[in-house]
PDB file of C-alpha atoms in Angstrom:
ATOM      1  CA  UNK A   1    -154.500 100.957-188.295  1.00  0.00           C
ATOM      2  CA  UNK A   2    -156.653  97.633-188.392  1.00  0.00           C
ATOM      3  CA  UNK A   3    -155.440  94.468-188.698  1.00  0.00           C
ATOM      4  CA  UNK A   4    -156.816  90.976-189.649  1.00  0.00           C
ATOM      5  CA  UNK A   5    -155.548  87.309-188.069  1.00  0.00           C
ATOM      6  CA  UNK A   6    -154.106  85.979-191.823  1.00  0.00           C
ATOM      7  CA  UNK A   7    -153.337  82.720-189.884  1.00  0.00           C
ATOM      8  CA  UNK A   8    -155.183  81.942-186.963  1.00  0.00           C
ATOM      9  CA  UNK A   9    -153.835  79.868-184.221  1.00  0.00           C
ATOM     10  CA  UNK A  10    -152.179  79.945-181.052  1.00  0.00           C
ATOM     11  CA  UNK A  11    -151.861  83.936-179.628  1.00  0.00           C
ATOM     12  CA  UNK A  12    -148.135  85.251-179.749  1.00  0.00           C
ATOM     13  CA  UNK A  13    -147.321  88.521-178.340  1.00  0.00           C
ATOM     14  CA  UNK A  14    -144.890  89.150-181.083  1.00  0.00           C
ATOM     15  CA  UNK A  15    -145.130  87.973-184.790  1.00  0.00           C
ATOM     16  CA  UNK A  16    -144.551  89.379-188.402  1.00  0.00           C
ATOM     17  CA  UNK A  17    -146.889  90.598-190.661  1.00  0.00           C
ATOM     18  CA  UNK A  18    -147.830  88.700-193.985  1.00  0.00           C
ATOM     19  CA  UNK A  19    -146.829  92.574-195.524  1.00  0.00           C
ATOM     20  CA  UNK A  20    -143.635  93.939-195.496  1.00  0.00           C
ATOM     21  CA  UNK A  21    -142.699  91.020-192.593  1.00  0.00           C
ATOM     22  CA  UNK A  22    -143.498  94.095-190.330  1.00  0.00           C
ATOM     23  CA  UNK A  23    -143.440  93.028-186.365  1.00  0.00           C
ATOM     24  CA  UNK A  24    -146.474  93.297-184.438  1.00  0.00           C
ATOM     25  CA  UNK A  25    -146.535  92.818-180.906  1.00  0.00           C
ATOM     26  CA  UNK A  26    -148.286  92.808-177.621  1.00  0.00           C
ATOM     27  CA  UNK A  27    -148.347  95.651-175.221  1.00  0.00           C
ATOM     28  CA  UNK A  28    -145.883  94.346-173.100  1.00  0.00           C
ATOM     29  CA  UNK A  29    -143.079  93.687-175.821  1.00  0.00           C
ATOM     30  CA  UNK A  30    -143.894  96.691-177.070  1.00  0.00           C
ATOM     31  CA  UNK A  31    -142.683  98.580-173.459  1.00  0.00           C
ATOM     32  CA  UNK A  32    -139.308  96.190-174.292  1.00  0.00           C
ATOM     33  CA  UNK A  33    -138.953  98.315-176.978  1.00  0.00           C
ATOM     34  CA  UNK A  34    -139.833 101.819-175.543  1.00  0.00           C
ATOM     35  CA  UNK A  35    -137.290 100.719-172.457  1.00  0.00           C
ATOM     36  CA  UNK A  36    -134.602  99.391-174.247  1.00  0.00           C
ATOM     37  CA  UNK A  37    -134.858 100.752-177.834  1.00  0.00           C
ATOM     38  CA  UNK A  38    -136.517 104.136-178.111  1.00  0.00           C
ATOM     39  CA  UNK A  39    -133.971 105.624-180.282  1.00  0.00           C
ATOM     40  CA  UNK A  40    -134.208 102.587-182.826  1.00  0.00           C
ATOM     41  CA  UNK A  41    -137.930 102.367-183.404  1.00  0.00           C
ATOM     42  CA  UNK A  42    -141.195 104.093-183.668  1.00  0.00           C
ATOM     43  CA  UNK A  43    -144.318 102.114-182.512  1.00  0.00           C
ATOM     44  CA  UNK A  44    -147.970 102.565-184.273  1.00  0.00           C
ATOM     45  CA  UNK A  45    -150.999 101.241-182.292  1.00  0.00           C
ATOM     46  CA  UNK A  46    -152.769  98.975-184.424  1.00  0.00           C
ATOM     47  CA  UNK A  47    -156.338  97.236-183.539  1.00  0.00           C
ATOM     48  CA  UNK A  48    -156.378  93.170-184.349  1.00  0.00           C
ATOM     49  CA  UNK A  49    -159.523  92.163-185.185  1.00  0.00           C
ATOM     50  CA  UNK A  50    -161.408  89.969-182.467  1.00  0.00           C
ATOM     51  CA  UNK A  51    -158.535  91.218-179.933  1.00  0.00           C
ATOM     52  CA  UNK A  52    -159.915  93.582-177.293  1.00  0.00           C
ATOM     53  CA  UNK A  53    -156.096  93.866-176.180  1.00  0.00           C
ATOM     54  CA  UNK A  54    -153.668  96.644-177.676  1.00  0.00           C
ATOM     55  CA  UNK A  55    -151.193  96.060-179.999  1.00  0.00           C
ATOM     56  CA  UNK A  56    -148.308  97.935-182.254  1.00  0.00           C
ATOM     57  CA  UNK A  57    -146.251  97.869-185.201  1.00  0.00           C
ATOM     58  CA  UNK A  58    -143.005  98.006-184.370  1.00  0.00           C
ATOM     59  CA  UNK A  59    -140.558  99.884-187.382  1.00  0.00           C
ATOM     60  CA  UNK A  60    -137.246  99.874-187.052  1.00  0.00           C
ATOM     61  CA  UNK A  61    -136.238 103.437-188.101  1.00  0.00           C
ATOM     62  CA  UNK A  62    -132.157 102.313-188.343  1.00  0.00           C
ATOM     63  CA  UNK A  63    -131.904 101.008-191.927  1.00  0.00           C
ATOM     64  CA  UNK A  64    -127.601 100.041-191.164  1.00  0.00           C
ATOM     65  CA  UNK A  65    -125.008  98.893-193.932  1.00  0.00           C
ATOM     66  CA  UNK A  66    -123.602  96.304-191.596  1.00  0.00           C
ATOM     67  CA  UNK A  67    -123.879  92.667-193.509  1.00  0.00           C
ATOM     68  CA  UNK A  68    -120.550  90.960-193.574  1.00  0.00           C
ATOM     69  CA  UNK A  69    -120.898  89.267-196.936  1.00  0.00           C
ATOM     70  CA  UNK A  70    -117.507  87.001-196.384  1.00  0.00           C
ATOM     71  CA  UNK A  71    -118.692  85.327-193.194  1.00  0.00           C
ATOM     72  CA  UNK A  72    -122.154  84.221-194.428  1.00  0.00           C
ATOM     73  CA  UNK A  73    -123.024  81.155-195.678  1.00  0.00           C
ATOM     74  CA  UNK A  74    -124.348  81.979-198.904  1.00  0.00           C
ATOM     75  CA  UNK A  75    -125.534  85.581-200.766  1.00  0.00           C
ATOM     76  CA  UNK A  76    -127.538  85.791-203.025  1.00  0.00           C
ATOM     77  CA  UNK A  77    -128.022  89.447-204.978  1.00  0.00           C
ATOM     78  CA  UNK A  78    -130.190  90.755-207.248  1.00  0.00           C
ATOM     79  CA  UNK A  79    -129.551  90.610-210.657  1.00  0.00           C
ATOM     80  CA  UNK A  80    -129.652  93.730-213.570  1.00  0.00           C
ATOM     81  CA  UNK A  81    -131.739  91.366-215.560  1.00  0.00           C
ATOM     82  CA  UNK A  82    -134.025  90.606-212.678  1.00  0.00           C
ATOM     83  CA  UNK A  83    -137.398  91.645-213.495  1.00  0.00           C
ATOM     84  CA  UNK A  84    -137.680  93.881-210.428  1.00  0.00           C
ATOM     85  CA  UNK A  85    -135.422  96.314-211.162  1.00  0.00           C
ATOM     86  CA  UNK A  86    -135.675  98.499-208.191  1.00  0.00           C
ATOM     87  CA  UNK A  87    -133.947  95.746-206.602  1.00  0.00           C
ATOM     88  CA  UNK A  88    -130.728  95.959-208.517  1.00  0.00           C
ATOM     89  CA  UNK A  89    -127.867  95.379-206.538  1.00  0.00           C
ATOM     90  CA  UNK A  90    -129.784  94.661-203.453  1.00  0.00           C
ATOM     91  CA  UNK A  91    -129.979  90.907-201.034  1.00  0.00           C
ATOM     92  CA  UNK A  92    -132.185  88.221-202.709  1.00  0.00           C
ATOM     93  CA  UNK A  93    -131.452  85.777-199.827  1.00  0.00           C
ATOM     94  CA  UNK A  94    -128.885  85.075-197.156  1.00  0.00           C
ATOM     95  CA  UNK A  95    -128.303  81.828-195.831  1.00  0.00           C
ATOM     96  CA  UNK A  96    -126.431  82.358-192.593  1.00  0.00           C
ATOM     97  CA  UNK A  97    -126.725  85.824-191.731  1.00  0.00           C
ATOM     98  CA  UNK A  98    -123.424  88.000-190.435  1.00  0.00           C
ATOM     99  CA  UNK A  99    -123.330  91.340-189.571  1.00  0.00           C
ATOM    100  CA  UNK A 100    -119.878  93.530-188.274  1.00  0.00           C
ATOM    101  CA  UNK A 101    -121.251  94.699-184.821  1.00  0.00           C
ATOM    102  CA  UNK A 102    -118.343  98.034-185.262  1.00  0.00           C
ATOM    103  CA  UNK A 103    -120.942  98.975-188.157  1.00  0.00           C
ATOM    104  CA  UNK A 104    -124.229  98.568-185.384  1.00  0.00           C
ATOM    105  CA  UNK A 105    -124.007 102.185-184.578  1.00  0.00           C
ATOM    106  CA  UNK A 106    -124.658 100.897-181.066  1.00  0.00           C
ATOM    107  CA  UNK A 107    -128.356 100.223-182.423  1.00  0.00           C
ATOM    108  CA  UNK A 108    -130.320  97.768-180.135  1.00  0.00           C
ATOM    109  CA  UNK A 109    -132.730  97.328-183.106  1.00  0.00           C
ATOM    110  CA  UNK A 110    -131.894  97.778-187.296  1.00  0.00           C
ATOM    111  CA  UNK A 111    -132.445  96.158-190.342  1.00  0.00           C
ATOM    112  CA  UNK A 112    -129.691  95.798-192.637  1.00  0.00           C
ATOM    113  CA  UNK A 113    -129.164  97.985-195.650  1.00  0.00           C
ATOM    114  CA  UNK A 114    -130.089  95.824-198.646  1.00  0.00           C
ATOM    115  CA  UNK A 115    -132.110  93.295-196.901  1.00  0.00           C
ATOM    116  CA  UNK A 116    -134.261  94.351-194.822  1.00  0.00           C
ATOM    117  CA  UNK A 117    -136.682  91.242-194.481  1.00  0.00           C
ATOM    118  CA  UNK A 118    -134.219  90.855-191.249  1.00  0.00           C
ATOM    119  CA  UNK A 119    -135.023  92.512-188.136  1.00  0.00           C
ATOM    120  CA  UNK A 120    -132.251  92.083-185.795  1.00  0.00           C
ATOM    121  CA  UNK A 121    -132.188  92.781-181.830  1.00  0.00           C
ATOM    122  CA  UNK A 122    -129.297  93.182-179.121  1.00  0.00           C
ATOM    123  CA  UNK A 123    -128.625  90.422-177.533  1.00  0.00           C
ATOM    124  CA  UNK A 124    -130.449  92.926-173.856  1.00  0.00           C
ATOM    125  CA  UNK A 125    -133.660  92.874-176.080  1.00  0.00           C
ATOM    126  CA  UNK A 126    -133.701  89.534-177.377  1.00  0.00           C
ATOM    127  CA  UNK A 127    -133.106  88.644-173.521  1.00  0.00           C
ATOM    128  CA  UNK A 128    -136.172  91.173-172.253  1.00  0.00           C
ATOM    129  CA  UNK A 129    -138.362  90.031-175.346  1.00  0.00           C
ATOM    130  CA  UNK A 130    -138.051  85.920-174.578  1.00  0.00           C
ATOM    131  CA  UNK A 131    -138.923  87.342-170.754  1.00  0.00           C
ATOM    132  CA  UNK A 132    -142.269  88.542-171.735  1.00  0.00           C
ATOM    133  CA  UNK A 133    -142.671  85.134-173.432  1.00  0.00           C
ATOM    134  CA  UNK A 134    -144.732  83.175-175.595  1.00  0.00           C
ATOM    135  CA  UNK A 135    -143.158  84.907-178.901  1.00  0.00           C
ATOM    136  CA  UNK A 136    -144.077  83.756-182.064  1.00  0.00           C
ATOM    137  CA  UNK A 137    -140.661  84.637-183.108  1.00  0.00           C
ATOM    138  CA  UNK A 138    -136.812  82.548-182.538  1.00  0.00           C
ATOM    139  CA  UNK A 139    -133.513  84.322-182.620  1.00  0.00           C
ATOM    140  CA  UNK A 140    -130.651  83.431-184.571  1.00  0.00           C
ATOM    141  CA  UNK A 141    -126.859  84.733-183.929  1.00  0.00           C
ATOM    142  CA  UNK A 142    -125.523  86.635-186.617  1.00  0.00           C
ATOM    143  CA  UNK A 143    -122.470  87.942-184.914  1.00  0.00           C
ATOM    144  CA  UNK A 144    -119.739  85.787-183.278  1.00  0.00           C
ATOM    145  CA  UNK A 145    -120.055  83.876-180.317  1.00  0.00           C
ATOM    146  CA  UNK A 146    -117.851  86.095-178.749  1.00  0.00           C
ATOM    147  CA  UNK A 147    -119.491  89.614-179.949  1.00  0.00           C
ATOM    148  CA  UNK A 148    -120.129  90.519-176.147  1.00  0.00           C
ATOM    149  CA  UNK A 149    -122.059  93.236-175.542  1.00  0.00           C
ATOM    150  CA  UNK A 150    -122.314  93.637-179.313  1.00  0.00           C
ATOM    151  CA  UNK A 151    -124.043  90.817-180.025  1.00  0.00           C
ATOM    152  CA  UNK A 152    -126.803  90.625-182.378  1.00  0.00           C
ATOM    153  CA  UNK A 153    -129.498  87.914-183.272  1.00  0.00           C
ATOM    154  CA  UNK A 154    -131.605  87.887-185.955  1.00  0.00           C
ATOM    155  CA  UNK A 155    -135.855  87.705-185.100  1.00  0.00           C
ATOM    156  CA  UNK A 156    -137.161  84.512-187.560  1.00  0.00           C
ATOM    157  CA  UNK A 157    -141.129  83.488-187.348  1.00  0.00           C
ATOM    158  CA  UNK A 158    -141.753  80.136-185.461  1.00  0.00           C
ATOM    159  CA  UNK A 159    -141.907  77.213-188.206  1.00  0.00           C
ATOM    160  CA  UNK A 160    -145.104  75.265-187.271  1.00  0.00           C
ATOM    161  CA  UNK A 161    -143.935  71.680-186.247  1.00  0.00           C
TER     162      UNK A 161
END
């Protein structure tokens, strides 16, 4: 796979792709996800053009019916008489994300059934992947304070300030 800079700008070692928001990320995030996640995604080596250094799409093979529609914000579905009919029945847009972490299947990586525009990490990767640094990425809780070991957070792109 090739890839071309659709924004240039400061170097990230993980951001999402202008297609199908799909990750892409350094060589060293990427081993955060072969340590920590290996069961929860499959990683394609994909050549960025002007970069001499490796990189790899990251898909997150657990597609998870855990959104808890009563604790977010807002929910916004897909209509019938939406023109994109494939989408029936499926997320629009949330405005503050919850999952159920019993529904996780213990996944350290998943996007939701229905929405999957989110990609959401254990709280252990979230922790490895902000070690490895300079992420073009911030992480938003979508489980309760108090999930534990079960908490999730939600991977956003950087807004430019």
């Amino acid at each position: 796979m090739k890839a071309q800079v659709s924004h240039p700008g400061e170097k990230r070692t993980f951001v999402f792709s202008v297609i199908e928001k799909a990750p892409v990320v350094s060589e060293e995030v990427a081993n955060v996800f072969r340590t920590l996640a290996s069961n929860d995604v499959q990683l394609f080596p994909v050549s960025v053009e002007g970069e001499s250094e490796r990189y790899f799409v990251v898909n997150a093979i657990k597609v998870i019916d855990c959104i808890d529609d009563a604790r977010c914000r807002e929910v916004h579905h897909y209509a019938e008489e939406d023109p994109f009919l494939e989408d029936a029945g499926e997320y629009r847009w949330i405005y503050g994300l919850r999952i159920a972490p019993s529904k996780t299947e213990g996944a350290h990586v998943l996007r939701p059934k229905k929405f999957k525009t989110a990609f959401i990490v254990s709280e252990e990767v979230k922790n490895a992947l902000e070690g490895v640094g300079n992420l073009g990425v911030s992480f938003e809780r979508v489980t309760a304070p108090d999930g534990g070991n079960d908490e999730q957070r939600a991977c956003s792109p950087l807004r430019d300030s």
